Amino acid sequence: MKAGLLRAPNTLVLEDVPDPERGPGDLILKVRAATVCGTDIRIYRGRKTAGVRYPSVIGHEFSGEIAEAPEGGPFRAGQRVCVDPAIPCGHCPYCKLGHEHICENLTAIGYEVDGAFAEYIRIPARAVESGNVHVIPDDLPFEQAALAEPFACVINGQERVGVSAGESVVVLGAGPIGLLHVKLARLSGARSVIVSEPSPGRRRAALDAGADIAVDPAAEDLAEIVRGATRGVGADVVIVAIGVPALADAALGLVRRRGRVNLFAGFSVGDSAKIDINAIHYREILVTGSFGLGRVHFERALDLIASRRIDVEPFVTHRFGLAGLGEALATAEGGSAIKVAILS
Ligand SMILES: [Zn+2]
Ligand SMILES: [Zn+2]
């Protein structure tokens, strides 16, 4: 089959590789949609190396059609499915605590297990047994199902800061993740959602996604606008949805006393930032991080997408075949797309 092989940072080319072999309990999927994540770009560029193998196939947001399934198992060939790529071990201290997404032995499809930028993908028996494979409704397009993974991460992020009805939320960055944060905050009953984003196209997308105000941080005073929208006190919640280190400190200046900040976006290896520790101390700010997704977040995300409670239809703006993988990555990196999908 054809697969995009990551041989080294900056070297990802479409090659002929052996078809994946199905072990006992495994499924083989024909990949029908794989969407490109910001993390895929960071891996491709060598800015994220944790869990990355060379050579390997990356791509962890996907859906497809079962090509081979074990006899007598819960799945059969031809079913349309979407797969939660994060496979927890179930027995480490964090799994026991119920925080399986930060499992000490987490294996993920697209990292430790070959991913979805390929014609076919092997879903390990452990993922099948753990309930990571979900049959999707016939009327749900594959590309929308693939977005369950990033949306699940967003659900995990907002769980960390507990957005509730009537609150004000600021989202820094209106890439696909920022836009999903806007939609989820709206669904949770946020009173006002303010987005900060330098790109005019993305500001427009933020308003379309339900933001009340989309601020150009280069031309407008974001802190002033946030104060104006919050009776002068600052936002209840600030979510950093773009991996710019300086935004961690900027977030502290936007949140109210006892407000909550979520550092959602991943930063590059070795990044650090100067932050106002006195702001955290005197203003009793809660600063949280969030990483990845648990199975419960994936299920909720897929349910919300499949039921159209969250409409992700406008998110996929660019589509390529697998042969256009290089162009797909370049388009995702270029920033003009919201979400880029590789379809077959
Ligand atoms: Zn992702
Ligand atoms: Zn574990």
Short mmCIF file of C-alpha atoms and ligand atoms in Angstrom, two decimals:
data_model
loop_
_atom_site.label_atom_id
_atom_site.label_comp_id
_atom_site.label_asym_id
_atom_site.label_seq_id
_atom_site.Cartn_x
_atom_site.Cartn_y
_atom_site.Cartn_z
CA MET A 1 0.00 0.00 0.00
CA LYS A 2 0.94 3.66 -0.14
CA ALA A 3 1.82 5.39 3.13
CA GLY A 4 3.42 8.65 4.13
CA LEU A 5 6.63 7.63 5.87
CA LEU A 6 8.23 10.02 8.31
CA ARG A 7 11.89 9.09 7.97
CA ALA A 8 13.35 12.03 9.89
CA PRO A 9 12.25 15.53 10.82
CA ASN A 10 11.29 17.37 7.60
CA THR A 11 11.34 14.15 5.59
CA LEU A 12 7.89 12.69 5.03
CA VAL A 13 7.30 11.04 1.66
CA LEU A 14 4.70 8.81 0.14
CA GLU A 15 6.19 5.35 -0.32
CA ASP A 16 5.14 1.78 -1.12
CA VAL A 17 5.16 -0.19 2.11
CA PRO A 18 3.88 -3.67 3.00
CA ASP A 19 0.17 -3.81 3.88
CA PRO A 20 -0.38 -3.92 7.66
CA GLU A 21 -0.71 -7.46 8.98
CA ARG A 22 -3.59 -8.29 11.24
CA GLY A 23 -2.62 -9.98 14.51
CA PRO A 24 -5.15 -11.83 16.70
CA GLY A 25 -7.95 -9.45 17.71
CA ASP A 26 -6.70 -6.62 15.50
CA LEU A 27 -8.77 -4.80 12.91
CA ILE A 28 -7.57 -3.52 9.57
CA LEU A 29 -9.23 -0.33 8.43
CA LYS A 30 -9.31 1.27 5.06
CA VAL A 31 -8.65 4.89 5.99
CA ARG A 32 -11.38 7.07 4.47
CA ALA A 33 -10.57 10.37 6.16
CA ALA A 34 -7.55 11.59 8.08
CA THR A 35 -7.37 15.19 9.19
CA VAL A 36 -4.10 17.01 9.73
CA CYS A 37 -3.47 18.17 13.30
CA GLY A 38 -1.15 20.97 14.42
CA THR A 39 0.71 18.25 16.30
CA ASP A 40 1.34 16.37 13.04
CA ILE A 41 3.04 19.51 11.72
CA ARG A 42 5.13 19.86 14.89
CA ILE A 43 6.18 16.21 14.58
CA TYR A 44 6.95 16.61 10.87
CA ARG A 45 9.11 19.66 11.63
CA GLY A 46 10.88 17.97 14.56
CA ARG A 47 9.39 20.37 17.11
CA LYS A 48 7.72 17.46 18.88
CA THR A 49 9.72 14.30 19.38
CA ALA A 50 8.13 12.57 22.41
CA GLY A 51 6.74 9.19 21.36
CA VAL A 52 7.79 9.74 17.74
CA ARG A 53 9.53 6.95 15.82
CA TYR A 54 11.53 7.08 12.59
CA PRO A 55 10.49 5.71 10.22
CA SER A 56 6.81 5.69 11.08
CA VAL A 57 3.40 6.65 9.77
CA ILE A 58 1.83 9.55 11.65
CA GLY A 59 -1.79 10.80 11.64
CA HIS A 60 -4.08 10.26 14.63
CA GLU A 61 -7.38 11.92 13.61
CA PHE A 62 -9.16 9.46 11.32
CA SER A 63 -12.09 7.33 10.41
CA GLY A 64 -12.58 4.56 7.92
CA GLU A 65 -14.17 1.35 6.84
CA ILE A 66 -13.30 -2.00 8.37
CA ALA A 67 -11.47 -4.10 5.80
CA GLU A 68 -10.66 -7.11 8.00
CA ALA A 69 -12.06 -8.13 11.37
CA PRO A 70 -11.64 -11.26 13.47
CA GLU A 71 -14.37 -13.93 13.20
CA GLY A 72 -16.86 -13.78 16.05
CA GLY A 73 -15.64 -10.39 17.30
CA PRO A 74 -17.76 -7.29 17.83
CA PHE A 75 -16.96 -5.82 14.39
CA ARG A 76 -17.32 -6.95 10.80
CA ALA A 77 -15.89 -5.90 7.44
CA GLY A 78 -17.65 -2.95 5.83
CA GLN A 79 -18.61 -1.12 9.03
CA ARG A 80 -17.92 2.61 9.12
CA VAL A 81 -15.94 3.43 12.22
CA CYS A 82 -14.02 6.14 13.96
CA VAL A 83 -11.18 5.32 16.34
CA ASP A 84 -9.99 6.95 19.55
CA PRO A 85 -6.20 6.81 19.03
CA ALA A 86 -5.19 6.94 22.72
CA ILE A 87 -4.84 3.52 24.34
CA PRO A 88 -4.35 3.58 28.11
CA CYS A 89 -2.74 0.70 30.01
CA GLY A 90 -5.48 0.49 32.63
CA HIS A 91 -3.19 -0.31 35.57
CA CYS A 92 -0.74 2.54 36.16
CA PRO A 93 -1.28 5.05 39.01
CA TYR A 94 -2.97 7.57 36.67
CA CYS A 95 -5.27 5.03 35.07
CA LYS A 96 -6.27 4.00 38.59
CA LEU A 97 -6.94 7.63 39.46
CA GLY A 98 -9.23 7.83 36.43
CA HIS A 99 -6.91 10.09 34.45
CA GLU A 100 -6.14 7.62 31.69
CA HIS A 101 -5.13 10.27 29.14
CA ILE A 102 -1.99 10.93 31.19
CA CYS A 103 -1.34 7.18 31.54
CA GLU A 104 2.32 6.39 32.19
CA ASN A 105 2.22 3.70 29.51
CA LEU A 106 -0.04 5.42 27.02
CA THR A 107 0.33 4.13 23.49
CA ALA A 108 -1.26 6.13 20.73
CA ILE A 109 -2.07 5.42 17.11
CA GLY A 110 -0.05 7.88 15.06
CA TYR A 111 2.83 7.70 17.54
CA GLU A 112 3.85 4.32 19.02
CA VAL A 113 1.50 2.58 16.56
CA ASP A 114 1.53 3.48 12.85
CA GLY A 115 -1.05 6.12 12.00
CA ALA A 116 -3.53 7.18 9.37
CA PHE A 117 -1.59 8.91 6.60
CA ALA A 118 -1.80 5.64 4.69
CA GLU A 119 -4.27 3.56 2.69
CA TYR A 120 -4.76 1.05 5.47
CA ILE A 121 -4.19 1.08 9.20
CA ARG A 122 -3.94 -1.65 11.81
CA ILE A 123 -6.03 -1.11 14.94
CA PRO A 124 -4.38 -3.12 17.74
CA ALA A 125 -6.46 -5.68 19.65
CA ARG A 126 -5.95 -3.66 22.82
CA ALA A 127 -7.68 -0.63 21.27
CA VAL A 128 -10.56 -2.85 20.17
CA GLU A 129 -10.85 -4.44 23.63
CA SER A 130 -10.64 -1.03 25.34
CA GLY A 131 -13.66 0.25 23.46
CA ASN A 132 -11.69 2.71 21.31
CA VAL A 133 -13.50 1.73 18.10
CA HIS A 134 -16.89 3.35 17.46
CA VAL A 135 -19.36 2.58 14.70
CA ILE A 136 -20.56 5.87 13.20
CA PRO A 137 -23.97 6.70 11.72
CA ASP A 138 -24.35 6.22 7.95
CA ASP A 139 -25.13 9.89 7.45
CA LEU A 140 -22.03 11.15 9.28
CA PRO A 141 -19.31 12.05 6.75
CA PHE A 142 -15.95 10.38 7.46
CA GLU A 143 -14.18 13.74 7.59
CA GLN A 144 -16.50 14.99 10.34
CA ALA A 145 -16.07 11.79 12.35
CA ALA A 146 -12.30 12.28 12.18
CA LEU A 147 -12.76 15.54 14.11
CA ALA A 148 -13.98 13.65 17.18
CA GLU A 149 -10.34 13.37 18.30
CA PRO A 150 -9.43 17.09 18.42
CA PHE A 151 -12.87 17.90 19.82
CA ALA A 152 -12.36 15.30 22.57
CA CYS A 153 -9.13 17.07 23.53
CA VAL A 154 -11.07 20.34 23.71
CA ILE A 155 -13.67 18.74 25.99
CA ASN A 156 -10.84 17.57 28.25
CA GLY A 157 -9.35 21.09 28.26
CA GLN A 158 -12.60 22.79 29.24
CA GLU A 159 -13.22 20.16 31.89
CA ARG A 160 -10.01 21.43 33.54
CA VAL A 161 -11.41 24.97 33.82
CA GLY A 162 -15.09 24.09 34.25
CA VAL A 163 -16.84 26.57 31.97
CA SER A 164 -20.36 27.04 33.30
CA ALA A 165 -23.53 28.86 32.28
CA GLY A 166 -23.26 32.64 32.23
CA GLU A 167 -19.47 32.82 32.35
CA SER A 168 -17.16 34.82 30.11
CA VAL A 169 -14.53 32.97 28.13
CA VAL A 170 -11.54 34.30 26.21
CA VAL A 171 -9.92 32.06 23.62
CA LEU A 172 -6.46 33.00 22.39
CA GLY A 173 -6.03 31.71 18.85
CA ALA A 174 -8.70 30.78 16.31
CA GLY A 175 -7.18 27.82 14.57
CA PRO A 176 -9.35 24.69 14.44
CA ILE A 177 -8.77 24.07 18.15
CA GLY A 178 -9.68 27.63 19.12
CA LEU A 179 -12.84 27.39 17.03
CA LEU A 180 -13.83 24.12 18.72
CA HIS A 181 -13.28 25.83 22.08
CA VAL A 182 -15.62 28.62 20.99
CA LYS A 183 -18.31 26.13 20.00
CA LEU A 184 -18.01 24.13 23.21
CA ALA A 185 -18.04 27.24 25.43
CA ARG A 186 -21.22 28.34 23.66
CA LEU A 187 -22.79 24.93 24.17
CA SER A 188 -21.87 25.09 27.87
CA GLY A 189 -23.80 28.35 28.18
CA ALA A 190 -21.00 30.92 28.22
CA ARG A 191 -22.43 34.44 28.31
CA SER A 192 -19.67 35.99 26.25
CA VAL A 193 -16.93 34.46 24.16
CA ILE A 194 -14.09 36.71 23.03
CA VAL A 195 -11.46 35.46 20.61
CA SER A 196 -8.06 36.97 19.92
CA GLU A 197 -6.57 36.13 16.55
CA PRO A 198 -4.27 38.07 14.21
CA SER A 199 -5.55 36.49 10.97
CA PRO A 200 -8.63 38.24 9.52
CA GLY A 201 -9.91 35.02 7.94
CA ARG A 202 -9.72 33.19 11.22
CA ARG A 203 -11.39 36.07 13.06
CA ARG A 204 -14.28 35.73 10.63
CA ALA A 205 -14.36 31.97 11.26
CA ALA A 206 -14.44 32.65 15.01
CA LEU A 207 -17.50 34.88 14.63
CA ASP A 208 -19.12 32.22 12.44
CA ALA A 209 -18.36 29.63 15.15
CA GLY A 210 -20.26 31.72 17.68
CA ALA A 211 -17.77 34.18 19.22
CA ASP A 212 -19.29 37.52 20.25
CA ILE A 213 -16.13 39.51 19.61
CA ALA A 214 -13.07 38.68 17.51
CA VAL A 215 -10.14 40.91 18.38
CA ASP A 216 -7.06 41.65 16.30
CA PRO A 217 -4.37 41.68 19.02
CA ALA A 218 -1.98 43.60 16.76
CA ALA A 219 -4.34 46.53 16.28
CA GLU A 220 -6.65 46.48 19.31
CA ASP A 221 -6.23 46.46 23.08
CA LEU A 222 -7.42 42.98 24.01
CA ALA A 223 -7.20 43.52 27.79
CA GLU A 224 -9.31 46.68 27.49
CA ILE A 225 -11.93 44.89 25.37
CA VAL A 226 -12.09 41.99 27.84
CA ARG A 227 -12.52 44.39 30.76
CA GLY A 228 -15.21 46.22 28.82
CA ALA A 229 -17.13 42.99 28.29
CA THR A 230 -16.80 41.81 31.91
CA ARG A 231 -17.79 44.83 34.04
CA GLY A 232 -14.12 45.64 34.42
CA VAL A 233 -13.16 42.46 36.28
CA GLY A 234 -11.67 40.24 33.58
CA ALA A 235 -12.75 36.92 32.11
CA ASP A 236 -13.83 33.95 34.17
CA VAL A 237 -11.85 31.63 31.91
CA VAL A 238 -8.97 32.13 29.45
CA ILE A 239 -7.93 29.34 27.12
CA VAL A 240 -4.58 29.47 25.33
CA ALA A 241 -5.28 27.65 22.07
CA ILE A 242 -2.11 28.48 20.21
CA GLY A 243 1.37 27.38 21.31
CA VAL A 244 2.97 30.81 21.70
CA PRO A 245 4.88 30.86 25.02
CA ALA A 246 4.27 34.59 25.72
CA LEU A 247 0.52 33.97 25.72
CA ALA A 248 0.75 32.13 29.05
CA ASP A 249 1.59 35.43 30.73
CA ALA A 250 -0.85 37.39 28.59
CA ALA A 251 -3.62 35.06 29.79
CA LEU A 252 -2.92 36.03 33.42
CA GLY A 253 -3.61 39.65 32.52
CA LEU A 254 -7.01 38.83 31.02
CA VAL A 255 -8.50 36.61 33.70
CA ARG A 256 -10.37 37.87 36.79
CA ARG A 257 -9.24 37.23 40.35
CA ARG A 258 -9.79 33.54 41.06
CA GLY A 259 -10.32 33.00 37.35
CA ARG A 260 -9.09 29.91 35.51
CA VAL A 261 -6.55 29.60 32.75
CA ASN A 262 -6.03 26.54 30.56
CA LEU A 263 -2.79 26.11 28.66
CA PHE A 264 -4.36 23.95 26.01
CA ALA A 265 -1.98 24.20 23.07
CA GLY A 266 1.28 22.28 23.09
CA PHE A 267 4.51 24.25 22.96
CA SER A 268 7.69 23.28 21.13
CA VAL A 269 10.40 21.19 22.81
CA GLY A 270 12.48 23.39 25.11
CA ASP A 271 10.08 26.35 25.13
CA SER A 272 9.76 28.29 28.36
CA ALA A 273 8.14 31.59 29.24
CA LYS A 274 8.35 34.38 31.76
CA ILE A 275 5.16 34.56 33.81
CA ASP A 276 3.96 36.95 36.49
CA ILE A 277 3.99 34.67 39.54
CA ASN A 278 2.66 37.47 41.72
CA ALA A 279 -0.44 37.66 39.54
CA ILE A 280 -1.07 33.99 40.20
CA HIS A 281 -0.42 34.46 43.94
CA TYR A 282 -2.25 37.66 44.78
CA ARG A 283 -5.10 37.19 42.37
CA GLU A 284 -5.48 33.49 43.21
CA ILE A 285 -5.50 32.44 39.57
CA LEU A 286 -5.86 28.77 38.78
CA VAL A 287 -3.53 27.77 35.92
CA THR A 288 -4.19 24.37 34.36
CA GLY A 289 -2.74 22.35 31.55
CA SER A 290 -4.48 19.74 29.49
CA PHE A 291 -3.16 17.06 27.23
CA GLY A 292 -4.91 14.65 24.93
CA LEU A 293 -8.11 12.85 25.67
CA GLY A 294 -9.66 10.05 27.65
CA ARG A 295 -12.11 7.54 26.22
CA VAL A 296 -15.01 9.33 27.88
CA HIS A 297 -14.07 12.58 26.14
CA PHE A 298 -13.92 10.81 22.78
CA GLU A 299 -17.35 9.28 23.24
CA ARG A 300 -18.86 12.63 24.23
CA ALA A 301 -17.17 14.37 21.30
CA LEU A 302 -18.39 11.82 18.79
CA ASP A 303 -21.94 11.94 20.22
CA LEU A 304 -22.02 15.74 19.99
CA ILE A 305 -20.72 15.67 16.41
CA ALA A 306 -22.97 12.81 15.27
CA SER A 307 -26.06 14.48 16.79
CA ARG A 308 -25.04 17.85 15.22
CA ARG A 309 -25.14 19.52 18.64
CA ILE A 310 -21.68 20.65 17.54
CA ASP A 311 -21.59 21.38 13.83
CA VAL A 312 -18.13 20.69 12.45
CA GLU A 313 -19.26 20.74 8.83
CA PRO A 314 -17.64 24.13 8.05
CA PHE A 315 -14.30 23.11 9.55
CA VAL A 316 -12.85 21.05 6.72
CA THR A 317 -11.85 23.71 4.20
CA HIS A 318 -9.27 21.78 2.14
CA ARG A 319 -9.36 18.21 0.84
CA PHE A 320 -6.66 16.09 -0.80
CA GLY A 321 -6.17 12.50 -1.86
CA LEU A 322 -3.34 10.52 -0.25
CA ALA A 323 -1.21 11.31 -3.33
CA GLY A 324 -1.46 14.97 -2.31
CA LEU A 325 -0.14 14.34 1.22
CA GLY A 326 2.81 16.72 0.81
CA GLU A 327 0.54 19.48 -0.40
CA ALA A 328 -1.92 18.72 2.39
CA LEU A 329 0.80 19.17 5.03
CA ALA A 330 2.02 22.37 3.38
CA THR A 331 -1.54 23.72 3.29
CA ALA A 332 -2.08 22.88 6.97
CA GLU A 333 1.22 24.54 7.83
CA GLY A 334 0.45 27.61 5.72
CA GLY A 335 -2.40 28.65 8.01
CA SER A 336 -4.98 29.57 5.38
CA ALA A 337 -6.99 26.40 5.97
CA ILE A 338 -9.07 25.63 9.02
CA LYS A 339 -8.83 21.87 8.75
CA VAL A 340 -7.17 19.88 5.99
CA ALA A 341 -8.51 16.39 5.25
CA ILE A 342 -6.94 13.54 3.34
CA LEU A 343 -9.76 11.53 1.83
CA SER A 344 -9.96 8.23 -0.02
ZN ZN B 1 -4.80 15.97 16.98
ZN ZN B 2 -2.03 3.71 32.55
#
